[in-house]
Amino acid sequence: MAAFFTGQSPFGALFSAFELSSVALCLADTTKPDSPIAGVNAPFCSLTGYDAEDVLGRNCRFLPPKEGAGPVRERMRAFLANPAAGQSRFLLANIRKDGTRFLNLVFMAKLMRRGRQVAVLGSQFEVRSRNNTLAYLYDRALTEDLERIKQDTMEHDLVFLENFKTRASAQAVIAQPRLDTSGFH
């Protein structure tokens, strides 16, 4: 796997976590105007079809279709504007570089340094049919990645704002397809 960060990125400490992850990861630098993408990994590039050079330095708003992301866009803005909100999830349509659409479940977590938000970590998961076993694999990989990233961030004075209600909600979204296919009625 590979990870790509903008030159002289203050987030280089996350490089190994991004590089080792099998989950699509994206890091936006909220200290800069328009919160440009400061880092992505190979699974992100594979999911979206964009090369790192296509996305580094841009805001993630290029991923939704031209007609927009609908009401979820306002929910995302409210999350980003709320200093007390640490994590949230959003389900939205995105467009790959080749123009194909996919449904993207995005988990966003704010990274803080000395009490100030400095980045937003986004992990993306393509939502497919309800009986797709990828949800289980994603759940396991995301849990491992978040632990690895949390360790890396602590070493470099970065802190996650945690919201356990959001994490529980995200786990419910991931678990639902498993329940739906289990034969439980």
PDB file of N, CA and C in Angstrom, residues 23-112:
ATOM      1  N   VAL A  23      -8.289   0.562   4.668  1.00  0.00           N
ATOM      2  CA  VAL A  23      -9.468   1.417   4.592  1.00  0.00           C
ATOM      3  C   VAL A  23      -9.092   2.690   3.846  1.00  0.00           C
ATOM      4  N   ALA A  24      -9.991   3.183   3.014  1.00  0.00           N
ATOM      5  CA  ALA A  24      -9.762   4.438   2.300  1.00  0.00           C
ATOM      6  C   ALA A  24      -9.725   5.593   3.298  1.00  0.00           C
ATOM      7  N   LEU A  25      -8.582   6.276   3.376  1.00  0.00           N
ATOM      8  CA  LEU A  25      -8.400   7.376   4.315  1.00  0.00           C
ATOM      9  C   LEU A  25      -8.037   8.660   3.605  1.00  0.00           C
ATOM     10  N   CYS A  26      -8.522   9.752   4.167  1.00  0.00           N
ATOM     11  CA  CYS A  26      -8.276  11.084   3.624  1.00  0.00           C
ATOM     12  C   CYS A  26      -8.127  12.025   4.809  1.00  0.00           C
ATOM     13  N   LEU A  27      -7.164  12.939   4.758  1.00  0.00           N
ATOM     14  CA  LEU A  27      -6.945  13.889   5.835  1.00  0.00           C
ATOM     15  C   LEU A  27      -7.035  15.300   5.273  1.00  0.00           C
ATOM     16  N   ALA A  28      -7.935  16.108   5.854  1.00  0.00           N
ATOM     17  CA  ALA A  28      -8.090  17.506   5.439  1.00  0.00           C
ATOM     18  C   ALA A  28      -7.431  18.407   6.478  1.00  0.00           C
ATOM     19  N   ASP A  29      -6.649  19.361   6.021  1.00  0.00           N
ATOM     20  CA  ASP A  29      -5.941  20.304   6.885  1.00  0.00           C
ATOM     21  C   ASP A  29      -6.862  21.488   7.161  1.00  0.00           C
ATOM     22  N   THR A  30      -7.451  21.530   8.359  1.00  0.00           N
ATOM     23  CA  THR A  30      -8.413  22.592   8.679  1.00  0.00           C
ATOM     24  C   THR A  30      -7.743  23.885   9.131  1.00  0.00           C
ATOM     25  N   THR A  31      -6.414  23.912   9.152  1.00  0.00           N
ATOM     26  CA  THR A  31      -5.714  25.150   9.484  1.00  0.00           C
ATOM     27  C   THR A  31      -5.534  26.032   8.258  1.00  0.00           C
ATOM     28  N   LYS A  32      -5.839  25.493   7.091  1.00  0.00           N
ATOM     29  CA  LYS A  32      -5.674  26.239   5.840  1.00  0.00           C
ATOM     30  C   LYS A  32      -7.039  26.602   5.262  1.00  0.00           C
ATOM     31  N   PRO A  33      -7.099  27.683   4.481  1.00  0.00           N
ATOM     32  CA  PRO A  33      -8.375  28.066   3.867  1.00  0.00           C
ATOM     33  C   PRO A  33      -8.958  26.928   3.030  1.00  0.00           C
ATOM     34  N   ASP A  34     -10.243  26.706   3.171  1.00  0.00           N
ATOM     35  CA  ASP A  34     -11.006  25.706   2.430  1.00  0.00           C
ATOM     36  C   ASP A  34     -10.630  24.264   2.766  1.00  0.00           C
ATOM     37  N   SER A  35      -9.881  24.053   3.839  1.00  0.00           N
ATOM     38  CA  SER A  35      -9.544  22.709   4.339  1.00  0.00           C
ATOM     39  C   SER A  35      -9.110  21.747   3.232  1.00  0.00           C
ATOM     40  N   PRO A  36      -7.973  22.021   2.604  1.00  0.00           N
ATOM     41  CA  PRO A  36      -7.522  21.151   1.510  1.00  0.00           C
ATOM     42  C   PRO A  36      -7.091  19.767   1.996  1.00  0.00           C
ATOM     43  N   ILE A  37      -7.144  18.813   1.108  1.00  0.00           N
ATOM     44  CA  ILE A  37      -6.681  17.464   1.408  1.00  0.00           C
ATOM     45  C   ILE A  37      -5.163  17.499   1.551  1.00  0.00           C
ATOM     46  N   ALA A  38      -4.690  17.005   2.706  1.00  0.00           N
ATOM     47  CA  ALA A  38      -3.254  16.986   2.984  1.00  0.00           C
ATOM     48  C   ALA A  38      -2.677  15.592   2.865  1.00  0.00           C
ATOM     49  N   GLY A  39      -3.540  14.570   2.876  1.00  0.00           N
ATOM     50  CA  GLY A  39      -3.056  13.200   2.780  1.00  0.00           C
ATOM     51  C   GLY A  39      -4.149  12.239   2.359  1.00  0.00           C
ATOM     52  N   VAL A  40      -3.768  11.251   1.577  1.00  0.00           N
ATOM     53  CA  VAL A  40      -4.660  10.158   1.169  1.00  0.00           C
ATOM     54  C   VAL A  40      -3.826   8.888   1.121  1.00  0.00           C
ATOM     55  N   ASN A  41      -4.516   7.762   1.065  1.00  0.00           N
ATOM     56  CA  ASN A  41      -3.778   6.507   0.914  1.00  0.00           C
ATOM     57  C   ASN A  41      -4.216   5.798  -0.361  1.00  0.00           C
ATOM     58  N   ALA A  42      -3.538   4.697  -0.667  1.00  0.00           N
ATOM     59  CA  ALA A  42      -3.822   3.953  -1.896  1.00  0.00           C
ATOM     60  C   ALA A  42      -5.271   3.459  -1.953  1.00  0.00           C
ATOM     61  N   PRO A  43      -5.854   2.954  -0.843  1.00  0.00           N
ATOM     62  CA  PRO A  43      -7.258   2.543  -0.923  1.00  0.00           C
ATOM     63  C   PRO A  43      -8.202   3.703  -1.272  1.00  0.00           C
ATOM     64  N   PHE A  44      -7.895   4.922  -0.824  1.00  0.00           N
ATOM     65  CA  PHE A  44      -8.701   6.080  -1.201  1.00  0.00           C
ATOM     66  C   PHE A  44      -8.615   6.294  -2.710  1.00  0.00           C
ATOM     67  N   CYS A  45      -7.402   6.236  -3.228  1.00  0.00           N
ATOM     68  CA  CYS A  45      -7.205   6.412  -4.676  1.00  0.00           C
ATOM     69  C   CYS A  45      -7.922   5.309  -5.457  1.00  0.00           C
ATOM     70  N   SER A  46      -7.860   4.100  -4.962  1.00  0.00           N
ATOM     71  CA  SER A  46      -8.527   2.983  -5.621  1.00  0.00           C
ATOM     72  C   SER A  46     -10.049   3.154  -5.597  1.00  0.00           C
ATOM     73  N   LEU A  47     -10.595   3.554  -4.454  1.00  0.00           N
ATOM     74  CA  LEU A  47     -12.042   3.740  -4.322  1.00  0.00           C
ATOM     75  C   LEU A  47     -12.561   4.836  -5.236  1.00  0.00           C
ATOM     76  N   THR A  48     -11.845   5.953  -5.287  1.00  0.00           N
ATOM     77  CA  THR A  48     -12.335   7.117  -6.037  1.00  0.00           C
ATOM     78  C   THR A  48     -11.847   7.156  -7.484  1.00  0.00           C
ATOM     79  N   GLY A  49     -10.777   6.420  -7.778  1.00  0.00           N
ATOM     80  CA  GLY A  49     -10.211   6.453  -9.122  1.00  0.00           C
ATOM     81  C   GLY A  49      -9.266   7.624  -9.355  1.00  0.00           C
ATOM     82  N   TYR A  50      -9.143   8.498  -8.373  1.00  0.00           N
ATOM     83  CA  TYR A  50      -8.259   9.657  -8.499  1.00  0.00           C
ATOM     84  C   TYR A  50      -6.856   9.313  -8.012  1.00  0.00           C
ATOM     85  N   ASP A  51      -5.854   9.821  -8.697  1.00  0.00           N
ATOM     86  CA  ASP A  51      -4.479   9.721  -8.223  1.00  0.00           C
ATOM     87  C   ASP A  51      -4.277  10.766  -7.133  1.00  0.00           C
ATOM     88  N   ALA A  52      -3.278  10.561  -6.302  1.00  0.00           N
ATOM     89  CA  ALA A  52      -2.992  11.511  -5.231  1.00  0.00           C
ATOM     90  C   ALA A  52      -2.777  12.914  -5.787  1.00  0.00           C
ATOM     91  N   GLU A  53      -2.094  13.014  -6.917  1.00  0.00           N
ATOM     92  CA  GLU A  53      -1.825  14.331  -7.514  1.00  0.00           C
ATOM     93  C   GLU A  53      -3.117  15.057  -7.890  1.00  0.00           C
ATOM     94  N   ASP A  54      -4.184  14.288  -8.167  1.00  0.00           N
ATOM     95  CA  ASP A  54      -5.471  14.876  -8.537  1.00  0.00           C
ATOM     96  C   ASP A  54      -6.176  15.504  -7.342  1.00  0.00           C
ATOM     97  N   VAL A  55      -5.901  15.005  -6.122  1.00  0.00           N
ATOM     98  CA  VAL A  55      -6.701  15.400  -4.971  1.00  0.00           C
ATOM     99  C   VAL A  55      -5.954  16.223  -3.929  1.00  0.00           C
ATOM    100  N   LEU A  56      -4.648  16.023  -3.776  1.00  0.00           N
ATOM    101  CA  LEU A  56      -3.911  16.770  -2.762  1.00  0.00           C
ATOM    102  C   LEU A  56      -4.017  18.266  -3.030  1.00  0.00           C
ATOM    103  N   GLY A  57      -4.355  19.010  -1.979  1.00  0.00           N
ATOM    104  CA  GLY A  57      -4.507  20.453  -2.110  1.00  0.00           C
ATOM    105  C   GLY A  57      -5.914  20.906  -2.463  1.00  0.00           C
ATOM    106  N   ARG A  58      -6.817  19.960  -2.739  1.00  0.00           N
ATOM    107  CA  ARG A  58      -8.209  20.305  -3.072  1.00  0.00           C
ATOM    108  C   ARG A  58      -9.120  19.976  -1.898  1.00  0.00           C
ATOM    109  N   ASN A  59     -10.262  20.641  -1.834  1.00  0.00           N
ATOM    110  CA  ASN A  59     -11.287  20.295  -0.861  1.00  0.00           C
ATOM    111  C   ASN A  59     -12.055  19.096  -1.395  1.00  0.00           C
ATOM    112  N   CYS A  60     -12.577  18.270  -0.508  1.00  0.00           N
ATOM    113  CA  CYS A  60     -13.299  17.045  -0.904  1.00  0.00           C
ATOM    114  C   CYS A  60     -14.612  17.305  -1.636  1.00  0.00           C
ATOM    115  N   ARG A  61     -15.024  18.541  -1.758  1.00  0.00           N
ATOM    116  CA  ARG A  61     -16.304  18.847  -2.412  1.00  0.00           C
ATOM    117  C   ARG A  61     -16.353  18.446  -3.881  1.00  0.00           C
ATOM    118  N   PHE A  62     -15.243  18.059  -4.473  1.00  0.00           N
ATOM    119  CA  PHE A  62     -15.270  17.644  -5.876  1.00  0.00           C
ATOM    120  C   PHE A  62     -15.835  16.233  -6.036  1.00  0.00           C
ATOM    121  N   LEU A  63     -15.978  15.479  -4.940  1.00  0.00           N
ATOM    122  CA  LEU A  63     -16.440  14.093  -5.040  1.00  0.00           C
ATOM    123  C   LEU A  63     -17.955  13.935  -5.252  1.00  0.00           C
ATOM    124  N   PRO A  64     -18.815  14.761  -4.645  1.00  0.00           N
ATOM    125  CA  PRO A  64     -20.252  14.602  -4.904  1.00  0.00           C
ATOM    126  C   PRO A  64     -20.606  14.963  -6.344  1.00  0.00           C
ATOM    127  N   PRO A  65     -21.766  14.494  -6.834  1.00  0.00           N
ATOM    128  CA  PRO A  65     -22.180  14.821  -8.198  1.00  0.00           C
ATOM    129  C   PRO A  65     -22.433  16.321  -8.350  1.00  0.00           C
ATOM    130  N   LYS A  66     -22.445  16.776  -9.586  1.00  0.00           N
ATOM    131  CA  LYS A  66     -22.626  18.204  -9.875  1.00  0.00           C
ATOM    132  C   LYS A  66     -23.904  18.769  -9.253  1.00  0.00           C
ATOM    133  N   GLU A  67     -24.952  17.947  -9.190  1.00  0.00           N
ATOM    134  CA  GLU A  67     -26.205  18.425  -8.607  1.00  0.00           C
ATOM    135  C   GLU A  67     -26.142  18.549  -7.093  1.00  0.00           C
ATOM    136  N   GLY A  68     -25.029  18.170  -6.491  1.00  0.00           N
ATOM    137  CA  GLY A  68     -24.815  18.376  -5.059  1.00  0.00           C
ATOM    138  C   GLY A  68     -25.051  17.134  -4.225  1.00  0.00           C
ATOM    139  N   ALA A  69     -24.788  17.297  -2.947  1.00  0.00           N
ATOM    140  CA  ALA A  69     -24.899  16.184  -2.002  1.00  0.00           C
ATOM    141  C   ALA A  69     -26.239  16.194  -1.268  1.00  0.00           C
ATOM    142  N   GLY A  70     -27.111  17.136  -1.595  1.00  0.00           N
ATOM    143  CA  GLY A  70     -28.418  17.181  -0.956  1.00  0.00           C
ATOM    144  C   GLY A  70     -28.324  17.609   0.495  1.00  0.00           C
ATOM    145  N   PRO A  71     -29.306  17.197   1.314  1.00  0.00           N
ATOM    146  CA  PRO A  71     -29.362  17.631   2.718  1.00  0.00           C
ATOM    147  C   PRO A  71     -28.160  17.200   3.551  1.00  0.00           C
ATOM    148  N   VAL A  72     -27.475  16.148   3.134  1.00  0.00           N
ATOM    149  CA  VAL A  72     -26.318  15.691   3.905  1.00  0.00           C
ATOM    150  C   VAL A  72     -25.224  16.757   3.915  1.00  0.00           C
ATOM    151  N   ARG A  73     -25.170  17.564   2.896  1.00  0.00           N
ATOM    152  CA  ARG A  73     -24.155  18.625   2.835  1.00  0.00           C
ATOM    153  C   ARG A  73     -24.307  19.589   4.017  1.00  0.00           C
ATOM    154  N   GLU A  74     -25.544  19.950   4.340  1.00  0.00           N
ATOM    155  CA  GLU A  74     -25.782  20.846   5.478  1.00  0.00           C
ATOM    156  C   GLU A  74     -25.424  20.165   6.797  1.00  0.00           C
ATOM    157  N   ARG A  75     -25.704  18.869   6.904  1.00  0.00           N
ATOM    158  CA  ARG A  75     -25.328  18.122   8.116  1.00  0.00           C
ATOM    159  C   ARG A  75     -23.802  18.096   8.270  1.00  0.00           C
ATOM    160  N   MET A  76     -23.098  17.929   7.159  1.00  0.00           N
ATOM    161  CA  MET A  76     -21.633  17.917   7.208  1.00  0.00           C
ATOM    162  C   MET A  76     -21.110  19.289   7.642  1.00  0.00           C
ATOM    163  N   ARG A  77     -21.675  20.337   7.080  1.00  0.00           N
ATOM    164  CA  ARG A  77     -21.252  21.692   7.452  1.00  0.00           C
ATOM    165  C   ARG A  77     -21.503  21.961   8.932  1.00  0.00           C
ATOM    166  N   ALA A  78     -22.679  21.526   9.426  1.00  0.00           N
ATOM    167  CA  ALA A  78     -23.003  21.722  10.846  1.00  0.00           C
ATOM    168  C   ALA A  78     -22.016  20.967  11.731  1.00  0.00           C
ATOM    169  N   PHE A  79     -21.677  19.746  11.348  1.00  0.00           N
ATOM    170  CA  PHE A  79     -20.689  18.968  12.103  1.00  0.00           C
ATOM    171  C   PHE A  79     -19.357  19.705  12.137  1.00  0.00           C
ATOM    172  N   LEU A  80     -18.891  20.164  10.995  1.00  0.00           N
ATOM    173  CA  LEU A  80     -17.596  20.832  10.923  1.00  0.00           C
ATOM    174  C   LEU A  80     -17.580  22.141  11.707  1.00  0.00           C
ATOM    175  N   ALA A  81     -18.716  22.832  11.760  1.00  0.00           N
ATOM    176  CA  ALA A  81     -18.796  24.116  12.452  1.00  0.00           C
ATOM    177  C   ALA A  81     -18.968  23.966  13.966  1.00  0.00           C
ATOM    178  N   ASN A  82     -19.368  22.798  14.428  1.00  0.00           N
ATOM    179  CA  ASN A  82     -19.637  22.581  15.846  1.00  0.00           C
ATOM    180  C   ASN A  82     -18.355  22.149  16.567  1.00  0.00           C
ATOM    181  N   PRO A  83     -17.782  23.009  17.404  1.00  0.00           N
ATOM    182  CA  PRO A  83     -16.527  22.652  18.074  1.00  0.00           C
ATOM    183  C   PRO A  83     -16.656  21.477  19.041  1.00  0.00           C
ATOM    184  N   ALA A  84     -17.857  21.185  19.506  1.00  0.00           N
ATOM    185  CA  ALA A  84     -18.056  20.081  20.454  1.00  0.00           C
ATOM    186  C   ALA A  84     -18.227  18.738  19.755  1.00  0.00           C
ATOM    187  N   ALA A  85     -18.482  18.751  18.453  1.00  0.00           N
ATOM    188  CA  ALA A  85     -18.686  17.504  17.709  1.00  0.00           C
ATOM    189  C   ALA A  85     -17.331  16.896  17.374  1.00  0.00           C
ATOM    190  N   GLY A  86     -17.124  15.653  17.806  1.00  0.00           N
ATOM    191  CA  GLY A  86     -15.836  15.007  17.573  1.00  0.00           C
ATOM    192  C   GLY A  86     -15.825  14.079  16.385  1.00  0.00           C
ATOM    193  N   GLN A  87     -16.894  13.298  16.231  1.00  0.00           N
ATOM    194  CA  GLN A  87     -16.976  12.333  15.138  1.00  0.00           C
ATOM    195  C   GLN A  87     -18.402  12.293  14.625  1.00  0.00           C
ATOM    196  N   SER A  88     -18.533  11.954  13.362  1.00  0.00           N
ATOM    197  CA  SER A  88     -19.861  11.747  12.791  1.00  0.00           C
ATOM    198  C   SER A  88     -19.721  10.908  11.535  1.00  0.00           C
ATOM    199  N   ARG A  89     -20.862  10.470  11.023  1.00  0.00           N
ATOM    200  CA  ARG A  89     -20.873   9.686   9.792  1.00  0.00           C
ATOM    201  C   ARG A  89     -21.916  10.259   8.854  1.00  0.00           C
ATOM    202  N   PHE A  90     -21.644  10.087   7.571  1.00  0.00           N
ATOM    203  CA  PHE A  90     -22.525  10.633   6.543  1.00  0.00           C
ATOM    204  C   PHE A  90     -22.602   9.656   5.379  1.00  0.00           C
ATOM    205  N   LEU A  91     -23.771   9.493   4.833  1.00  0.00           N
ATOM    206  CA  LEU A  91     -23.971   8.638   3.670  1.00  0.00           C
ATOM    207  C   LEU A  91     -24.304   9.549   2.500  1.00  0.00           C
ATOM    208  N   LEU A  92     -23.478   9.515   1.456  1.00  0.00           N
ATOM    209  CA  LEU A  92     -23.718  10.398   0.329  1.00  0.00           C
ATOM    210  C   LEU A  92     -23.244   9.779  -0.975  1.00  0.00           C
ATOM    211  N   ALA A  93     -23.828  10.268  -2.049  1.00  0.00           N
ATOM    212  CA  ALA A  93     -23.411   9.836  -3.381  1.00  0.00           C
ATOM    213  C   ALA A  93     -22.108  10.541  -3.733  1.00  0.00           C
ATOM    214  N   ASN A  94     -21.196   9.819  -4.346  1.00  0.00           N
ATOM    215  CA  ASN A  94     -19.943  10.377  -4.845  1.00  0.00           C
ATOM    216  C   ASN A  94     -19.745   9.915  -6.275  1.00  0.00           C
ATOM    217  N   ILE A  95     -18.841  10.602  -6.968  1.00  0.00           N
ATOM    218  CA  ILE A  95     -18.525  10.293  -8.359  1.00  0.00           C
ATOM    219  C   ILE A  95     -17.040   9.959  -8.448  1.00  0.00           C
ATOM    220  N   ARG A  96     -16.744   8.821  -9.061  1.00  0.00           N
ATOM    221  CA  ARG A  96     -15.341   8.467  -9.305  1.00  0.00           C
ATOM    222  C   ARG A  96     -14.794   9.308 -10.461  1.00  0.00           C
ATOM    223  N   LYS A  97     -13.508   9.278 -10.628  1.00  0.00           N
ATOM    224  CA  LYS A  97     -12.862  10.040 -11.698  1.00  0.00           C
ATOM    225  C   LYS A  97     -13.421   9.652 -13.062  1.00  0.00           C
ATOM    226  N   ASP A  98     -13.773   8.362 -13.249  1.00  0.00           N
ATOM    227  CA  ASP A  98     -14.305   7.911 -14.543  1.00  0.00           C
ATOM    228  C   ASP A  98     -15.787   8.246 -14.725  1.00  0.00           C
ATOM    229  N   GLY A  99     -16.396   8.909 -13.721  1.00  0.00           N
ATOM    230  CA  GLY A  99     -17.786   9.334 -13.835  1.00  0.00           C
ATOM    231  C   GLY A  99     -18.799   8.374 -13.225  1.00  0.00           C
ATOM    232  N   THR A 100     -18.378   7.198 -12.785  1.00  0.00           N
ATOM    233  CA  THR A 100     -19.327   6.269 -12.176  1.00  0.00           C
ATOM    234  C   THR A 100     -19.668   6.729 -10.760  1.00  0.00           C
ATOM    235  N   ARG A 101     -20.904   6.498 -10.391  1.00  0.00           N
ATOM    236  CA  ARG A 101     -21.385   6.883  -9.064  1.00  0.00           C
ATOM    237  C   ARG A 101     -21.200   5.724  -8.088  1.00  0.00           C
ATOM    238  N   PHE A 102     -21.015   6.092  -6.834  1.00  0.00           N
ATOM    239  CA  PHE A 102     -21.011   5.097  -5.767  1.00  0.00           C
ATOM    240  C   PHE A 102     -21.551   5.738  -4.508  1.00  0.00           C
ATOM    241  N   LEU A 103     -22.116   4.908  -3.642  1.00  0.00           N
ATOM    242  CA  LEU A 103     -22.647   5.375  -2.373  1.00  0.00           C
ATOM    243  C   LEU A 103     -21.529   5.263  -1.346  1.00  0.00           C
ATOM    244  N   ASN A 104     -21.199   6.372  -0.709  1.00  0.00           N
ATOM    245  CA  ASN A 104     -20.047   6.468   0.170  1.00  0.00           C
ATOM    246  C   ASN A 104     -20.500   6.708   1.608  1.00  0.00           C
ATOM    247  N   LEU A 105     -20.122   5.810   2.507  1.00  0.00           N
ATOM    248  CA  LEU A 105     -20.330   6.005   3.930  1.00  0.00           C
ATOM    249  C   LEU A 105     -19.032   6.603   4.462  1.00  0.00           C
ATOM    250  N   VAL A 106     -19.106   7.861   4.880  1.00  0.00           N
ATOM    251  CA  VAL A 106     -17.925   8.605   5.304  1.00  0.00           C
ATOM    252  C   VAL A 106     -17.972   8.796   6.817  1.00  0.00           C
ATOM    253  N   PHE A 107     -16.917   8.369   7.486  1.00  0.00           N
ATOM    254  CA  PHE A 107     -16.745   8.623   8.909  1.00  0.00           C
ATOM    255  C   PHE A 107     -15.752   9.764   9.034  1.00  0.00           C
ATOM    256  N   MET A 108     -16.133  10.804   9.765  1.00  0.00           N
ATOM    257  CA  MET A 108     -15.251  11.955   9.948  1.00  0.00           C
ATOM    258  C   MET A 108     -14.911  12.090  11.428  1.00  0.00           C
ATOM    259  N   ALA A 109     -13.634  12.323  11.720  1.00  0.00           N
ATOM    260  CA  ALA A 109     -13.172  12.541  13.092  1.00  0.00           C
ATOM    261  C   ALA A 109     -12.243  13.748  13.099  1.00  0.00           C
ATOM    262  N   LYS A 110     -12.496  14.646  14.026  1.00  0.00           N
ATOM    263  CA  LYS A 110     -11.662  15.842  14.145  1.00  0.00           C
ATOM    264  C   LYS A 110     -10.391  15.504  14.926  1.00  0.00           C
ATOM    265  N   LEU A 111      -9.280  16.037  14.476  1.00  0.00           N
ATOM    266  CA  LEU A 111      -8.000  15.918  15.177  1.00  0.00           C
ATOM    267  C   LEU A 111      -7.666  17.279  15.776  1.00  0.00           C
ATOM    268  N   MET A 112      -7.281  17.262  17.045  1.00  0.00           N
ATOM    269  CA  MET A 112      -7.007  18.492  17.772  1.00  0.00           C
ATOM    270  C   MET A 112      -5.535  18.528  18.184  1.00  0.00           C
TER     271      MET A 112
END
